[in-house]
Structure formats: structure tokens, C-alpha cells
Amino acid sequence: AQSVTQLDSQVPVFEEAPVELRCNYSSSVSVYLFWYVQYPNQGLQLLLKYLSGSTLVKGINGFEAEFNKSQTSFHLRKPSVHISDTAEYFCAANGNAGGTSYGKLTFGQGTILTVHP
Amino acid sequence: DTAVSQTPKYLVTQMGNDKSIKCEQNLGHDTMYWYKQDSKKFLKIMFSYNNKELIINETVPNRFSPKSPDKAHLNLHINSLELGDSAVYFCASSPGTGSHNEQFFGPGTRLTVL
């Protein structure tokens, strides 16, 4: 079964500092990777996704992520964060490990990013 | 316009009651999902329907019964509510069942069982 691990449960940073949120996934025959953001009391919104091709993926709000197959990682980065980036971030994987996954997203545990002034 | 909507947003009820949560999407998607987010914010899929047909049914108690009257709606009925059912329930939809598809999430329904 697919599994996703987010290594940090909380990441505090100061405004305008760079940030990296770490995500590792269990290997699969093929895997598609996603980062979602959840603002307080709201649903999840897609930040970016990796399907194939270039390993550096750019998303909304200045975020980007790099797919690293050898390290089975998909870390999320932003060079300069803003107060409004304070939210919970979820890494998710959807893969086909011998069968049809039918869109069964597997989520990591979430990382709370808190941006301080 | 709201893409994926859920009602109600908040639901507070007593143990043993039966309740329903409704979900509607206006994106023209074929596939809809229910997820449960527990108190530790862990998200886990419960059910998925594709064109009104059940395709994913995780190990969820049979007190939970999803119903899809048409492909734009997926409702969740819960019988004999228990304390452990307290959670946030998210509905989502996607264009199809392919693993590459982005899933669009509703705002969530916070269920509190007393």
C-alpha cells in the first residue's frame, strides 16, 4: 500500500525567510504526487502536482516542489514566505501499485507552517 | 460560484442519532469522494463513486452509507452516531478515476457527537 510521510509536523519561520516542507513517499510502479494547502476552517486547495516530465514543478502562490525518484521525495519550497502562507500543508500520492487505484489519494500527516512577522 | 459545496457546515448531535451530510459539485465531474479528517488532521478516504457507481469502499463501519442520486451529488448518511465519528468530513470531486486527476475539495462539515 502507498504511504506518505511528512517529516515535520510544525515549521515556524519568519516572514520573507525561505521554507522547505519535507515529504517522502513509498515507491510504486508509477506515482503521481500532489501538495495541498488547508487554510483554517477551509477545505483543501491544490498547490501543485507532479505527473511526469520535469522534476521541478511550479505551483500557485510562488511555491515549487522537486520530485526526486532516487530519494522518493517531493519537498515543497518557497524562497520567501508571507504571513498569508500560514496554513497546514498536505503531501499526497496517488499511484498504481499493481491494480487500479481509482484516484485513491493517500495523504501525509500534514505540516503546519506558521509565518511570524 | 462554489465548485464543491457541502451542507451543513457544522453538525452537533447526540450519540445514537442518525444524520446526513450533503455534497454537490457543479464542475461536471464524474467522480466524487468522501474523506474523514480526524482530530489529528489525518485525512483518509472513505468512499468514492464514479457515475453513481461505488468504486472505493474503505474499511468503514456499515453505519456509514453513501448515496449518489446523480453524478453531481454524493450524500453521506450515518446511523447510530458514536463519539468516535466526531471529525471533519470532506467531499471531493475529480474529472475521472485516473490517478493523475486533481481532486477538488469542499469546505468540510465539522461533525461533533456528544
PDB file of C-alpha atoms in Angstrom:
ATOM      1  CA  ALA A   1       0.000   0.000   0.000  1.00  0.00           C
ATOM      2  CA  GLN A   2       1.061   3.531  -0.715  1.00  0.00           C
ATOM      3  CA  SER A   3       2.328   5.618   2.211  1.00  0.00           C
ATOM      4  CA  VAL A   4       3.328   9.252   2.535  1.00  0.00           C
ATOM      5  CA  THR A   5       5.432  10.692   5.342  1.00  0.00           C
ATOM      6  CA  GLN A   6       5.755  14.363   6.157  1.00  0.00           C
ATOM      7  CA  LEU A   7       8.791  14.659   8.339  1.00  0.00           C
ATOM      8  CA  ASP A   8       7.888  17.851  10.192  1.00  0.00           C
ATOM      9  CA  SER A   9       4.613  18.345  11.993  1.00  0.00           C
ATOM     10  CA  GLN A  10       5.272  22.060  12.553  1.00  0.00           C
ATOM     11  CA  VAL A  11       7.554  24.544  10.830  1.00  0.00           C
ATOM     12  CA  PRO A  12       7.822  28.071  12.236  1.00  0.00           C
ATOM     13  CA  VAL A  13       9.574  30.688  10.114  1.00  0.00           C
ATOM     14  CA  PHE A  14       9.894  34.436   9.945  1.00  0.00           C
ATOM     15  CA  GLU A  15       8.347  36.456   7.158  1.00  0.00           C
ATOM     16  CA  GLU A  16      10.484  36.704   3.987  1.00  0.00           C
ATOM     17  CA  ALA A  17      12.582  33.686   5.016  1.00  0.00           C
ATOM     18  CA  PRO A  18      12.809  30.627   2.746  1.00  0.00           C
ATOM     19  CA  VAL A  19      10.999  27.462   3.747  1.00  0.00           C
ATOM     20  CA  GLU A  20      11.103  23.783   2.857  1.00  0.00           C
ATOM     21  CA  LEU A  21       8.414  21.298   3.844  1.00  0.00           C
ATOM     22  CA  ARG A  22       9.565  17.713   3.512  1.00  0.00           C
ATOM     23  CA  CYS A  23       7.650  14.799   2.062  1.00  0.00           C
ATOM     24  CA  ASN A  24       8.677  11.217   1.351  1.00  0.00           C
ATOM     25  CA  TYR A  25       6.550   8.557  -0.325  1.00  0.00           C
ATOM     26  CA  SER A  26       6.772   4.817  -0.613  1.00  0.00           C
ATOM     27  CA  SER A  27       7.903   3.740  -4.017  1.00  0.00           C
ATOM     28  CA  SER A  28       5.394   2.456  -6.500  1.00  0.00           C
ATOM     29  CA  VAL A  29       5.281   1.374 -10.103  1.00  0.00           C
ATOM     30  CA  SER A  30       4.053   4.816 -11.004  1.00  0.00           C
ATOM     31  CA  VAL A  31       3.148   7.618  -8.684  1.00  0.00           C
ATOM     32  CA  TYR A  32       1.597  10.993  -9.001  1.00  0.00           C
ATOM     33  CA  LEU A  33       2.338  13.492  -6.256  1.00  0.00           C
ATOM     34  CA  PHE A  34       0.393  16.458  -5.000  1.00  0.00           C
ATOM     35  CA  TRP A  35       0.712  19.237  -2.445  1.00  0.00           C
ATOM     36  CA  TYR A  36      -2.470  20.675  -0.989  1.00  0.00           C
ATOM     37  CA  VAL A  37      -2.889  23.634   1.375  1.00  0.00           C
ATOM     38  CA  GLN A  38      -5.586  23.958   4.018  1.00  0.00           C
ATOM     39  CA  TYR A  39      -6.248  27.384   5.488  1.00  0.00           C
ATOM     40  CA  PRO A  40      -8.001  27.481   8.883  1.00  0.00           C
ATOM     41  CA  ASN A  41     -11.575  26.197   8.712  1.00  0.00           C
ATOM     42  CA  GLN A  42     -11.417  25.707   4.965  1.00  0.00           C
ATOM     43  CA  GLY A  43     -11.180  22.844   2.516  1.00  0.00           C
ATOM     44  CA  LEU A  44      -8.053  21.750   0.709  1.00  0.00           C
ATOM     45  CA  GLN A  45      -6.713  23.624  -2.286  1.00  0.00           C
ATOM     46  CA  LEU A  46      -4.214  22.231  -4.763  1.00  0.00           C
ATOM     47  CA  LEU A  47      -0.833  23.987  -4.751  1.00  0.00           C
ATOM     48  CA  LEU A  48       0.929  21.881  -7.363  1.00  0.00           C
ATOM     49  CA  LYS A  49       1.250  18.389  -8.756  1.00  0.00           C
ATOM     50  CA  TYR A  50       3.848  16.148 -10.358  1.00  0.00           C
ATOM     51  CA  LEU A  51       2.639  13.785 -13.054  1.00  0.00           C
ATOM     52  CA  SER A  52       5.665  13.330 -15.312  1.00  0.00           C
ATOM     53  CA  GLY A  53       8.356  15.276 -17.154  1.00  0.00           C
ATOM     54  CA  SER A  54      10.397  17.997 -15.478  1.00  0.00           C
ATOM     55  CA  THR A  55      11.170  17.148 -11.881  1.00  0.00           C
ATOM     56  CA  LEU A  56      10.830  20.776 -10.781  1.00  0.00           C
ATOM     57  CA  VAL A  57       7.185  21.704 -10.549  1.00  0.00           C
ATOM     58  CA  LYS A  58       5.926  25.229 -10.045  1.00  0.00           C
ATOM     59  CA  GLY A  59       2.614  25.918  -8.380  1.00  0.00           C
ATOM     60  CA  ILE A  60       0.458  28.747  -7.161  1.00  0.00           C
ATOM     61  CA  ASN A  61       1.477  31.426  -4.650  1.00  0.00           C
ATOM     62  CA  GLY A  62       5.181  31.109  -5.502  1.00  0.00           C
ATOM     63  CA  PHE A  63       5.567  27.528  -4.283  1.00  0.00           C
ATOM     64  CA  GLU A  64       7.582  24.879  -6.090  1.00  0.00           C
ATOM     65  CA  ALA A  65       8.463  21.261  -5.443  1.00  0.00           C
ATOM     66  CA  GLU A  66      11.107  18.882  -6.688  1.00  0.00           C
ATOM     67  CA  PHE A  67      10.435  15.257  -7.471  1.00  0.00           C
ATOM     68  CA  ASN A  68      13.399  13.072  -6.563  1.00  0.00           C
ATOM     69  CA  LYS A  69      12.854   9.480  -7.581  1.00  0.00           C
ATOM     70  CA  SER A  70      16.061   8.100  -6.076  1.00  0.00           C
ATOM     71  CA  GLN A  71      15.242   9.585  -2.682  1.00  0.00           C
ATOM     72  CA  THR A  72      11.473   9.064  -3.077  1.00  0.00           C
ATOM     73  CA  SER A  73      10.952  12.652  -2.007  1.00  0.00           C
ATOM     74  CA  PHE A  74       8.770  15.541  -3.099  1.00  0.00           C
ATOM     75  CA  HIS A  75       9.767  18.502  -0.936  1.00  0.00           C
ATOM     76  CA  LEU A  76       7.879  21.783  -1.141  1.00  0.00           C
ATOM     77  CA  ARG A  77       9.783  25.059  -1.170  1.00  0.00           C
ATOM     78  CA  LYS A  78       9.204  28.783  -1.232  1.00  0.00           C
ATOM     79  CA  PRO A  79      12.085  31.265  -1.387  1.00  0.00           C
ATOM     80  CA  SER A  80      10.332  33.978   0.633  1.00  0.00           C
ATOM     81  CA  VAL A  81       7.222  33.355   2.713  1.00  0.00           C
ATOM     82  CA  HIS A  82       4.468  35.753   3.640  1.00  0.00           C
ATOM     83  CA  ILE A  83       2.216  35.915   6.690  1.00  0.00           C
ATOM     84  CA  SER A  84      -0.650  34.738   4.476  1.00  0.00           C
ATOM     85  CA  ASP A  85       1.171  31.439   3.846  1.00  0.00           C
ATOM     86  CA  THR A  86       0.346  30.371   7.397  1.00  0.00           C
ATOM     87  CA  ALA A  87      -1.669  27.182   6.909  1.00  0.00           C
ATOM     88  CA  GLU A  88      -1.444  23.418   7.023  1.00  0.00           C
ATOM     89  CA  TYR A  89       0.181  21.698   4.064  1.00  0.00           C
ATOM     90  CA  PHE A  90      -0.533  18.166   2.961  1.00  0.00           C
ATOM     91  CA  CYS A  91       1.526  15.997   0.661  1.00  0.00           C
ATOM     92  CA  ALA A  92      -0.435  13.296  -1.157  1.00  0.00           C
ATOM     93  CA  ALA A  93       0.294  10.427  -3.510  1.00  0.00           C
ATOM     94  CA  ASN A  94      -1.843   8.574  -5.975  1.00  0.00           C
ATOM     95  CA  GLY A  95      -0.264   5.558  -7.506  1.00  0.00           C
ATOM     96  CA  ASN A  96      -0.864   2.287  -9.230  1.00  0.00           C
ATOM     97  CA  ALA A  97       0.983  -0.450  -7.372  1.00  0.00           C
ATOM     98  CA  GLY A  98      -0.375  -3.371  -9.347  1.00  0.00           C
ATOM     99  CA  GLY A  99      -4.034  -2.623  -9.872  1.00  0.00           C
ATOM    100  CA  THR A 100      -6.208   0.388 -10.391  1.00  0.00           C
ATOM    101  CA  SER A 101      -6.019   2.920  -7.615  1.00  0.00           C
ATOM    102  CA  TYR A 102      -9.225   4.646  -8.742  1.00  0.00           C
ATOM    103  CA  GLY A 103      -7.975   8.023  -7.605  1.00  0.00           C
ATOM    104  CA  LYS A 104      -7.328   6.852  -4.053  1.00  0.00           C
ATOM    105  CA  LEU A 105      -5.229   9.693  -2.668  1.00  0.00           C
ATOM    106  CA  THR A 106      -3.005   8.807   0.268  1.00  0.00           C
ATOM    107  CA  PHE A 107      -2.190  11.806   2.443  1.00  0.00           C
ATOM    108  CA  GLY A 108       0.700  12.572   4.729  1.00  0.00           C
ATOM    109  CA  GLN A 109       0.121  13.702   8.280  1.00  0.00           C
ATOM    110  CA  GLY A 110       0.288  17.385   7.418  1.00  0.00           C
ATOM    111  CA  THR A 111       2.780  20.151   8.278  1.00  0.00           C
ATOM    112  CA  ILE A 112       1.636  23.307   9.994  1.00  0.00           C
ATOM    113  CA  LEU A 113       3.541  26.274   8.596  1.00  0.00           C
ATOM    114  CA  THR A 114       3.462  29.323  10.842  1.00  0.00           C
ATOM    115  CA  VAL A 115       4.927  32.533   9.476  1.00  0.00           C
ATOM    116  CA  HIS A 116       5.884  35.092  12.118  1.00  0.00           C
ATOM    117  CA  PRO A 117       6.283  38.830  11.462  1.00  0.00           C
TER     118      PRO A 117
ATOM    119  CA  ASP B   1     -19.705  30.053  -7.806  1.00  0.00           C
ATOM    120  CA  THR B   2     -18.827  27.341  -5.323  1.00  0.00           C
ATOM    121  CA  ALA B   3     -17.370  24.329  -7.130  1.00  0.00           C
ATOM    122  CA  VAL B   4     -17.902  21.700  -4.413  1.00  0.00           C
ATOM    123  CA  SER B   5     -20.401  22.552  -1.701  1.00  0.00           C
ATOM    124  CA  GLN B   6     -21.381  20.708   1.445  1.00  0.00           C
ATOM    125  CA  THR B   7     -24.241  21.138   3.875  1.00  0.00           C
ATOM    126  CA  PRO B   8     -24.311  21.603   6.737  1.00  0.00           C
ATOM    127  CA  LYS B   9     -21.013  23.246   7.634  1.00  0.00           C
ATOM    128  CA  TYR B  10     -21.426  22.333  11.305  1.00  0.00           C
ATOM    129  CA  LEU B  11     -23.385  19.467  12.809  1.00  0.00           C
ATOM    130  CA  VAL B  12     -23.736  18.851  16.532  1.00  0.00           C
ATOM    131  CA  THR B  13     -25.751  15.857  17.626  1.00  0.00           C
ATOM    132  CA  GLN B  14     -26.219  13.255  20.338  1.00  0.00           C
ATOM    133  CA  MET B  15     -24.874   9.712  20.322  1.00  0.00           C
ATOM    134  CA  GLY B  16     -27.252   7.258  18.722  1.00  0.00           C
ATOM    135  CA  ASN B  17     -28.810   9.748  16.315  1.00  0.00           C
ATOM    136  CA  ASP B  18     -28.887   9.405  12.538  1.00  0.00           C
ATOM    137  CA  LYS B  19     -27.627  12.274  10.401  1.00  0.00           C
ATOM    138  CA  SER B  20     -26.881  13.101   6.761  1.00  0.00           C
ATOM    139  CA  ILE B  21     -24.342  15.317   5.054  1.00  0.00           C
ATOM    140  CA  LYS B  22     -24.973  16.502   1.512  1.00  0.00           C
ATOM    141  CA  CYS B  23     -22.441  17.254  -1.204  1.00  0.00           C
ATOM    142  CA  GLU B  24     -22.895  18.797  -4.616  1.00  0.00           C
ATOM    143  CA  GLN B  25     -20.402  19.664  -7.349  1.00  0.00           C
ATOM    144  CA  ASN B  26     -21.034  21.897 -10.341  1.00  0.00           C
ATOM    145  CA  LEU B  27     -17.805  21.061 -12.173  1.00  0.00           C
ATOM    146  CA  GLY B  28     -19.280  18.374 -14.391  1.00  0.00           C
ATOM    147  CA  HIS B  29     -17.008  15.777 -12.821  1.00  0.00           C
ATOM    148  CA  ASP B  30     -17.709  12.058 -12.993  1.00  0.00           C
ATOM    149  CA  THR B  31     -16.073  11.027  -9.722  1.00  0.00           C
ATOM    150  CA  MET B  32     -16.831  12.033  -6.143  1.00  0.00           C
ATOM    151  CA  TYR B  33     -15.273  11.115  -2.802  1.00  0.00           C
ATOM    152  CA  TRP B  34     -15.797  11.290   0.931  1.00  0.00           C
ATOM    153  CA  TYR B  35     -12.806  11.790   3.229  1.00  0.00           C
ATOM    154  CA  LYS B  36     -12.632  11.849   7.022  1.00  0.00           C
ATOM    155  CA  GLN B  37     -10.200  14.176   8.799  1.00  0.00           C
ATOM    156  CA  ASP B  38      -9.715  13.172  12.415  1.00  0.00           C
ATOM    157  CA  SER B  39      -8.719  15.310  15.397  1.00  0.00           C
ATOM    158  CA  LYS B  40      -5.035  14.961  14.462  1.00  0.00           C
ATOM    159  CA  LYS B  41      -5.819  16.312  10.989  1.00  0.00           C
ATOM    160  CA  PHE B  42      -5.123  12.941   9.357  1.00  0.00           C
ATOM    161  CA  LEU B  43      -7.109  12.595   6.113  1.00  0.00           C
ATOM    162  CA  LYS B  44      -8.355   9.217   4.977  1.00  0.00           C
ATOM    163  CA  ILE B  45     -10.586   8.261   2.102  1.00  0.00           C
ATOM    164  CA  MET B  46     -13.869   6.584   2.937  1.00  0.00           C
ATOM    165  CA  PHE B  47     -15.783   6.172  -0.306  1.00  0.00           C
ATOM    166  CA  SER B  48     -15.669   7.017  -3.972  1.00  0.00           C
ATOM    167  CA  TYR B  49     -18.346   6.972  -6.648  1.00  0.00           C
ATOM    168  CA  ASN B  50     -17.899   7.170 -10.395  1.00  0.00           C
ATOM    169  CA  ASN B  51     -21.017   7.983 -12.402  1.00  0.00           C
ATOM    170  CA  LYS B  52     -23.197   6.942  -9.467  1.00  0.00           C
ATOM    171  CA  GLU B  53     -21.388   3.628  -9.051  1.00  0.00           C
ATOM    172  CA  LEU B  54     -19.453   2.794  -5.867  1.00  0.00           C
ATOM    173  CA  ILE B  55     -15.804   2.120  -6.699  1.00  0.00           C
ATOM    174  CA  ILE B  56     -13.957   2.633  -3.432  1.00  0.00           C
ATOM    175  CA  ASN B  57     -15.251   1.411  -0.097  1.00  0.00           C
ATOM    176  CA  GLU B  58     -12.593   1.517   2.563  1.00  0.00           C
ATOM    177  CA  THR B  59     -12.936  -0.299   5.884  1.00  0.00           C
ATOM    178  CA  VAL B  60     -15.665   1.969   7.142  1.00  0.00           C
ATOM    179  CA  PRO B  61     -18.367   0.769   9.569  1.00  0.00           C
ATOM    180  CA  ASN B  62     -21.580  -0.110   7.761  1.00  0.00           C
ATOM    181  CA  ARG B  63     -23.299   2.591   9.807  1.00  0.00           C
ATOM    182  CA  PHE B  64     -21.945   4.873   7.082  1.00  0.00           C
ATOM    183  CA  SER B  65     -23.899   4.674   3.845  1.00  0.00           C
ATOM    184  CA  PRO B  66     -23.109   6.876   0.864  1.00  0.00           C
ATOM    185  CA  LYS B  67     -25.746   7.580  -1.750  1.00  0.00           C
ATOM    186  CA  SER B  68     -25.293   9.131  -5.174  1.00  0.00           C
ATOM    187  CA  PRO B  69     -28.626  10.102  -6.772  1.00  0.00           C
ATOM    188  CA  ASP B  70     -26.774  11.523  -9.778  1.00  0.00           C
ATOM    189  CA  LYS B  71     -23.161  12.181 -10.633  1.00  0.00           C
ATOM    190  CA  ALA B  72     -23.296  15.741  -9.279  1.00  0.00           C
ATOM    191  CA  HIS B  73     -24.353  14.652  -5.797  1.00  0.00           C
ATOM    192  CA  LEU B  74     -22.875  12.346  -3.179  1.00  0.00           C
ATOM    193  CA  ASN B  75     -24.532  12.257   0.211  1.00  0.00           C
ATOM    194  CA  LEU B  76     -23.322  10.547   3.363  1.00  0.00           C
ATOM    195  CA  HIS B  77     -25.770   9.071   5.839  1.00  0.00           C
ATOM    196  CA  ILE B  78     -24.569   7.975   9.250  1.00  0.00           C
ATOM    197  CA  ASN B  79     -26.669   5.767  11.521  1.00  0.00           C
ATOM    198  CA  SER B  80     -26.324   5.362  15.281  1.00  0.00           C
ATOM    199  CA  LEU B  81     -23.688   8.035  15.675  1.00  0.00           C
ATOM    200  CA  GLU B  82     -20.803   7.323  18.058  1.00  0.00           C
ATOM    201  CA  LEU B  83     -18.346   9.631  19.829  1.00  0.00           C
ATOM    202  CA  GLY B  84     -15.566   8.420  17.532  1.00  0.00           C
ATOM    203  CA  ASP B  85     -17.449   9.703  14.488  1.00  0.00           C
ATOM    204  CA  SER B  86     -16.608  13.256  15.528  1.00  0.00           C
ATOM    205  CA  ALA B  87     -14.411  14.619  12.749  1.00  0.00           C
ATOM    206  CA  VAL B  88     -14.407  16.895   9.741  1.00  0.00           C
ATOM    207  CA  TYR B  89     -15.848  15.221   6.652  1.00  0.00           C
ATOM    208  CA  PHE B  90     -14.713  16.448   3.263  1.00  0.00           C
ATOM    209  CA  CYS B  91     -16.361  15.813  -0.050  1.00  0.00           C
ATOM    210  CA  ALA B  92     -14.239  15.995  -3.193  1.00  0.00           C
ATOM    211  CA  SER B  93     -14.670  15.517  -6.920  1.00  0.00           C
ATOM    212  CA  SER B  94     -12.424  14.857  -9.902  1.00  0.00           C
ATOM    213  CA  PRO B  95     -12.906  14.613 -13.677  1.00  0.00           C
ATOM    214  CA  GLY B  96     -12.427  10.844 -13.595  1.00  0.00           C
ATOM    215  CA  THR B  97     -10.933   7.962 -11.699  1.00  0.00           C
ATOM    216  CA  GLY B  98      -7.430   8.316 -13.121  1.00  0.00           C
ATOM    217  CA  SER B  99      -4.667   8.679 -10.572  1.00  0.00           C
ATOM    218  CA  HIS B 100      -3.360  11.814 -12.279  1.00  0.00           C
ATOM    219  CA  ASN B 101      -6.555  13.766 -11.684  1.00  0.00           C
ATOM    220  CA  GLU B 102      -6.649  16.687  -9.287  1.00  0.00           C
ATOM    221  CA  GLN B 103      -9.323  16.361  -6.659  1.00  0.00           C
ATOM    222  CA  PHE B 104     -11.354  19.440  -5.765  1.00  0.00           C
ATOM    223  CA  PHE B 105     -12.419  19.625  -2.141  1.00  0.00           C
ATOM    224  CA  GLY B 106     -15.459  21.088  -0.473  1.00  0.00           C
ATOM    225  CA  PRO B 107     -15.228  23.298   2.639  1.00  0.00           C
ATOM    226  CA  GLY B 108     -15.863  20.403   5.030  1.00  0.00           C
ATOM    227  CA  THR B 109     -18.554  19.503   7.551  1.00  0.00           C
ATOM    228  CA  ARG B 110     -17.489  19.515  11.193  1.00  0.00           C
ATOM    229  CA  LEU B 111     -19.443  16.773  12.973  1.00  0.00           C
ATOM    230  CA  THR B 112     -19.477  16.767  16.769  1.00  0.00           C
ATOM    231  CA  VAL B 113     -21.105  13.851  18.544  1.00  0.00           C
ATOM    232  CA  LEU B 114     -21.913  14.476  22.217  1.00  0.00           C
TER     233      LEU B 114
END
